[in-house]
PDB file of C-alpha atoms in Angstrom:
ATOM      1  CA  MET A  20      97.132 147.301 202.992  1.00 49.00           C
ATOM      2  CA  GLY A  21      98.718 146.100 206.567  1.00 60.00           C
ATOM      3  CA  LEU A  22     101.899 146.443 208.193  1.00 68.00           C
ATOM      4  CA  THR A  23     104.045 143.466 209.693  1.00 69.00           C
ATOM      5  CA  SER A  24     105.628 144.626 212.854  1.00 72.00           C
ATOM      6  CA  GLY A  25     108.025 143.035 215.023  1.00 70.00           C
ATOM      7  CA  CYS A  26     109.166 143.463 218.542  1.00 73.00           C
ATOM      8  CA  PRO A  27     112.624 141.877 219.815  1.00 71.00           C
ATOM      9  CA  SER A  28     111.293 142.269 223.557  1.00 73.00           C
ATOM     10  CA  ALA A  29     108.068 143.335 225.177  1.00 77.00           C
ATOM     11  CA  THR A  30     106.396 143.772 228.553  1.00 79.00           C
ATOM     12  CA  ARG A  31     103.109 144.450 229.290  1.00 79.00           C
ATOM     13  CA  SER A  32     100.308 144.821 232.083  1.00 80.00           C
ATOM     14  CA  GLU A  33      97.388 143.025 230.834  1.00 83.00           C
ATOM     15  CA  LEU A  34      96.143 140.965 227.534  1.00 84.00           C
ATOM     16  CA  CYS A  35      92.945 140.543 225.502  1.00 85.00           C
ATOM     17  CA  LEU A  36      92.787 139.021 222.229  1.00 85.00           C
ATOM     18  CA  SER A  37      89.530 138.358 220.781  1.00 88.00           C
ATOM     19  CA  VAL A  38      88.486 136.066 217.386  1.00 88.00           C
ATOM     20  CA  ARG A  39      84.824 136.254 216.080  1.00 90.00           C
ATOM     21  CA  GLN A  40      83.967 133.050 214.150  1.00 92.00           C
ATOM     22  CA  GLN A  41      80.852 132.004 212.404  1.00 94.00           C
ATOM     23  CA  ILE A  42      80.239 128.419 212.879  1.00 92.00           C
ATOM     24  CA  LEU A  43      76.829 127.033 210.989  1.00 94.00           C
ATOM     25  CA  GLY A  44      75.340 130.380 210.666  1.00 94.00           C
ATOM     26  CA  ALA A  45      75.832 131.188 214.393  1.00 96.00           C
ATOM     27  CA  TRP A  46      78.353 133.672 215.507  1.00 96.00           C
ATOM     28  CA  PHE A  47      81.078 133.147 218.533  1.00 96.00           C
ATOM     29  CA  THR A  48      83.949 134.766 219.956  1.00 94.00           C
ATOM     30  CA  LEU A  49      86.969 133.492 221.484  1.00 93.00           C
ATOM     31  CA  PHE A  50      88.566 135.429 224.131  1.00 92.00           C
ATOM     32  CA  VAL A  51      92.189 134.782 225.225  1.00 89.00           C
ATOM     33  CA  THR A  52      93.185 137.039 228.251  1.00 89.00           C
ATOM     34  CA  GLY A  53      95.853 137.033 230.934  1.00 89.00           C
ATOM     35  CA  GLY A  54      97.732 139.364 233.516  1.00 88.00           C
ATOM     36  CA  ASP A  55      97.553 139.786 237.484  1.00 87.00           C
ATOM     37  CA  GLY A  56      94.520 142.604 237.101  1.00 82.00           C
ATOM     38  CA  ASP A  57      97.163 145.383 238.601  1.00 83.00           C
ATOM     39  CA  ARG A  58      97.765 148.014 235.985  1.00 77.00           C
ATOM     40  CA  SER A  59     100.987 148.951 237.919  1.00 79.00           C
ATOM     41  CA  THR A  60     102.801 145.675 237.427  1.00 81.00           C
ATOM     42  CA  TRP A  61     104.173 144.303 234.010  1.00 81.00           C
ATOM     43  CA  GLU A  62     103.778 140.773 234.654  1.00 84.00           C
ATOM     44  CA  ILE A  63     103.297 139.480 230.615  1.00 84.00           C
ATOM     45  CA  GLN A  64     106.897 139.191 229.019  1.00 83.00           C
ATOM     46  CA  THR A  65     107.671 137.754 225.671  1.00 82.00           C
ATOM     47  CA  GLU A  66     110.463 138.348 222.610  1.00 77.00           C
ATOM     48  CA  ASN A  67     110.266 137.993 219.063  1.00 74.00           C
ATOM     49  CA  VAL A  68     106.938 138.875 218.665  1.00 78.00           C
ATOM     50  CA  GLU A  69     105.912 139.514 214.929  1.00 77.00           C
ATOM     51  CA  LEU A  70     102.443 140.881 213.907  1.00 77.00           C
ATOM     52  CA  ASP A  71     100.735 141.115 210.688  1.00 79.00           C
ATOM     53  CA  VAL A  72      98.417 144.344 211.603  1.00 81.00           C
ATOM     54  CA  VAL A  73      95.162 145.160 209.622  1.00 82.00           C
ATOM     55  CA  SER A  74      94.837 148.183 212.035  1.00 83.00           C
ATOM     56  CA  ALA A  75      95.885 149.744 215.064  1.00 82.00           C
ATOM     57  CA  THR A  76      95.012 152.708 217.086  1.00 83.00           C
ATOM     58  CA  GLY A  77      96.742 153.805 220.527  1.00 82.00           C
ATOM     59  CA  ALA A  78      99.609 155.890 221.509  1.00 81.00           C
ATOM     60  CA  LEU A  79     103.290 155.130 221.199  1.00 81.00           C
ATOM     61  CA  ASP A  80     105.995 157.044 222.855  1.00 82.00           C
ATOM     62  CA  MET A  81     109.664 156.795 222.102  1.00 81.00           C
ATOM     63  CA  ASP A  82     112.796 158.132 224.013  1.00 78.00           C
ATOM     64  CA  GLY A  83     116.377 158.232 223.870  1.00 76.00           C
ATOM     65  CA  VAL A  84     118.072 158.300 220.458  1.00 80.00           C
ATOM     66  CA  VAL A  85     115.254 157.261 217.841  1.00 84.00           C
ATOM     67  CA  ASP A  86     116.396 156.152 214.233  1.00 82.00           C
ATOM     68  CA  THR A  87     113.748 155.322 211.746  1.00 81.00           C
ATOM     69  CA  GLY A  88     114.466 153.246 208.687  1.00 80.00           C
ATOM     70  CA  VAL A  89     116.928 150.849 209.844  1.00 79.00           C
ATOM     71  CA  PRO A  90     117.177 147.751 207.784  1.00 80.00           C
ATOM     72  CA  GLY A  91     115.574 145.156 209.888  1.00 76.00           C
ATOM     73  CA  GLU A  92     118.437 142.926 210.287  1.00 77.00           C
ATOM     74  CA  ASP A  93     120.612 145.976 211.754  1.00 80.00           C
ATOM     75  CA  VAL A  94     117.937 146.978 214.723  1.00 78.00           C
ATOM     76  CA  THR A  95     119.916 147.201 218.108  1.00 77.00           C
ATOM     77  CA  THR A  96     117.191 147.444 220.471  1.00 71.00           C
ATOM     78  CA  ILE A  97     118.090 144.438 222.616  1.00 72.00           C
ATOM     79  CA  LYS A  98     121.458 145.221 224.927  1.00 74.00           C
ATOM     80  CA  ASP A  99     123.315 142.043 226.554  1.00 75.00           C
ATOM     81  CA  ALA A 100     124.266 142.164 230.266  1.00 79.00           C
ATOM     82  CA  ALA A 101     127.619 144.229 229.320  1.00 86.00           C
ATOM     83  CA  GLY A 102     125.452 146.691 227.176  1.00 81.00           C
ATOM     84  CA  ASN A 103     126.410 145.371 223.869  1.00 83.00           C
ATOM     85  CA  SER A 104     123.824 145.147 221.429  1.00 79.00           C
ATOM     86  CA  ALA A 105     122.349 141.936 220.158  1.00 77.00           C
ATOM     87  CA  PRO A 106     122.863 141.205 216.741  1.00 78.00           C
ATOM     88  CA  ASN A 107     119.702 140.997 214.936  1.00 77.00           C
ATOM     89  CA  PRO A 108     117.463 140.419 217.686  1.00 74.00           C
ATOM     90  CA  LEU A 109     114.301 140.331 215.465  1.00 73.00           C
ATOM     91  CA  HIS A 110     116.148 137.102 213.562  1.00 74.00           C
ATOM     92  CA  VAL A 111     115.197 139.245 210.198  1.00 76.00           C
ATOM     93  CA  PRO A 112     116.699 137.100 207.168  1.00 76.00           C
ATOM     94  CA  PRO A 113     119.246 139.397 205.451  1.00 74.00           C
ATOM     95  CA  GLY A 114     117.809 140.565 201.934  1.00 75.00           C
ATOM     96  CA  GLU A 115     113.891 140.547 203.211  1.00 74.00           C
ATOM     97  CA  ARG A 116     114.090 144.280 203.070  1.00 75.00           C
ATOM     98  CA  ARG A 117     112.096 144.956 206.033  1.00 76.00           C
ATOM     99  CA  ILE A 118     112.771 148.013 207.829  1.00 77.00           C
ATOM    100  CA  GLY A 119     113.050 148.791 211.512  1.00 77.00           C
ATOM    101  CA  ILE A 120     112.831 151.341 214.377  1.00 79.00           C
ATOM    102  CA  ASP A 121     115.697 151.745 216.794  1.00 78.00           C
ATOM    103  CA  ALA A 122     114.912 153.389 220.141  1.00 78.00           C
ATOM    104  CA  GLY A 123     116.015 153.491 223.629  1.00 74.00           C
ATOM    105  CA  PHE A 124     112.867 153.163 224.988  1.00 74.00           C
ATOM    106  CA  ALA A 125     109.361 152.598 223.255  1.00 77.00           C
ATOM    107  CA  GLU A 126     106.264 152.420 224.998  1.00 77.00           C
ATOM    108  CA  PHE A 127     102.381 151.435 223.507  1.00 77.00           C
ATOM    109  CA  ARG A 128      99.495 152.820 225.313  1.00 75.00           C
ATOM    110  CA  GLN A 129      95.592 151.537 225.032  1.00 75.00           C
ATOM    111  CA  VAL A 130      96.394 149.825 221.680  1.00 78.00           C
ATOM    112  CA  GLN A 131      93.242 148.129 220.064  1.00 79.00           C
ATOM    113  CA  GLY A 132      93.642 146.547 216.667  1.00 79.00           C
ATOM    114  CA  ARG A 133      92.953 144.207 213.918  1.00 81.00           C
ATOM    115  CA  ILE A 134      95.502 141.443 213.999  1.00 80.00           C
ATOM    116  CA  ALA A 135      95.548 139.017 210.913  1.00 78.00           C
ATOM    117  CA  VAL A 136      98.538 136.855 212.050  1.00 79.00           C
ATOM    118  CA  MET A 137     100.614 136.749 215.344  1.00 78.00           C
ATOM    119  CA  THR A 138     103.427 134.780 215.936  1.00 78.00           C
ATOM    120  CA  ILE A 139     105.366 134.429 219.382  1.00 78.00           C
ATOM    121  CA  PRO A 140     108.104 131.993 218.847  1.00 73.00           C
ATOM    122  CA  GLN A 141     109.715 131.814 222.274  1.00 72.00           C
ATOM    123  CA  PRO A 142     109.710 132.798 225.190  1.00 79.00           C
ATOM    124  CA  PHE A 143     106.218 133.823 226.427  1.00 81.00           C
ATOM    125  CA  THR A 144     105.203 134.200 230.214  1.00 85.00           C
ATOM    126  CA  MET A 145     101.593 135.355 230.989  1.00 85.00           C
ATOM    127  CA  PRO A 146     100.277 134.580 234.210  1.00 89.00           C
ATOM    128  CA  ASN A 147      96.590 133.699 234.538  1.00 91.00           C
ATOM    129  CA  LEU A 148      95.968 132.702 230.999  1.00 89.00           C
ATOM    130  CA  ALA A 149      92.089 132.024 230.431  1.00 91.00           C
ATOM    131  CA  VAL A 150      90.235 130.966 227.306  1.00 93.00           C
ATOM    132  CA  ARG A 151      86.551 131.358 226.740  1.00 94.00           C
ATOM    133  CA  ILE A 152      83.979 131.139 224.149  1.00 95.00           C
ATOM    134  CA  GLN A 153      80.910 133.378 223.997  1.00 95.00           C
ATOM    135  CA  PRO A 154      77.957 133.366 221.783  1.00 96.00           C
ATOM    136  CA  GLY A 155      77.494 136.374 219.655  1.00 95.00           C
ATOM    137  CA  ARG A 156      79.956 138.875 218.034  1.00 94.00           C
ATOM    138  CA  ALA A 157      82.009 140.625 220.809  1.00 92.00           C
ATOM    139  CA  GLN A 158      85.457 142.250 221.339  1.00 88.00           C
ATOM    140  CA  CYS A 159      87.854 142.953 224.186  1.00 86.00           C
ATOM    141  CA  ALA A 160      86.771 146.033 226.087  1.00 82.00           C
ATOM    142  CA  ALA A 161      89.055 149.135 225.549  1.00 74.00           C
ATOM    143  CA  PRO A 162      92.087 149.030 227.474  1.00 69.00           C
ATOM    144  CA  ALA A 163      92.475 150.794 230.639  1.00 69.00           C
ATOM    145  CA  ALA A 164      95.875 153.033 230.868  1.00 68.00           C
ATOM    146  CA  PRO A 165      98.666 151.575 232.630  1.00 67.00           C
ATOM    147  CA  GLN A 166      99.988 152.872 235.616  1.00 69.00           C
ATOM    148  CA  GLY A 167     103.935 153.694 235.576  1.00 66.00           C
ATOM    149  CA  ASN A 168     106.318 152.060 233.285  1.00 64.00           C
ATOM    150  CA  PRO A 169     107.643 148.387 233.109  1.00 61.00           C
TER     151      PRO A 169
END
């Protein structure tokens, strides 16, 4: 059993995704990587990411008022320039019974996992996007700890 997770706004320093696929009996790994190589900058930005997670490990730090069990359509994580909460920042259709977590700040560190499906509707900014195929069954290296906060 997995978990569907959404994030209304995300900033990160580096990204590596790997997908293993068998073709005509031979294994290949597709890598998608990006970032500027500097763990102290946070150049990758996106909104409304949705992940169907099979498994994940890493660390999660939250700060401010943390409210769990919030209906997905009532999450108030994103603020506009005036400090008002954006309505339904995850664009959750009412009645889907999704549960959210509100926090003033959340940071995932050194996360590794298996993702069944990932949706990034818009926008998505990632410098130095690279796609490569490698023979064999491989995976992304364990992520190095970031330096500083976004």
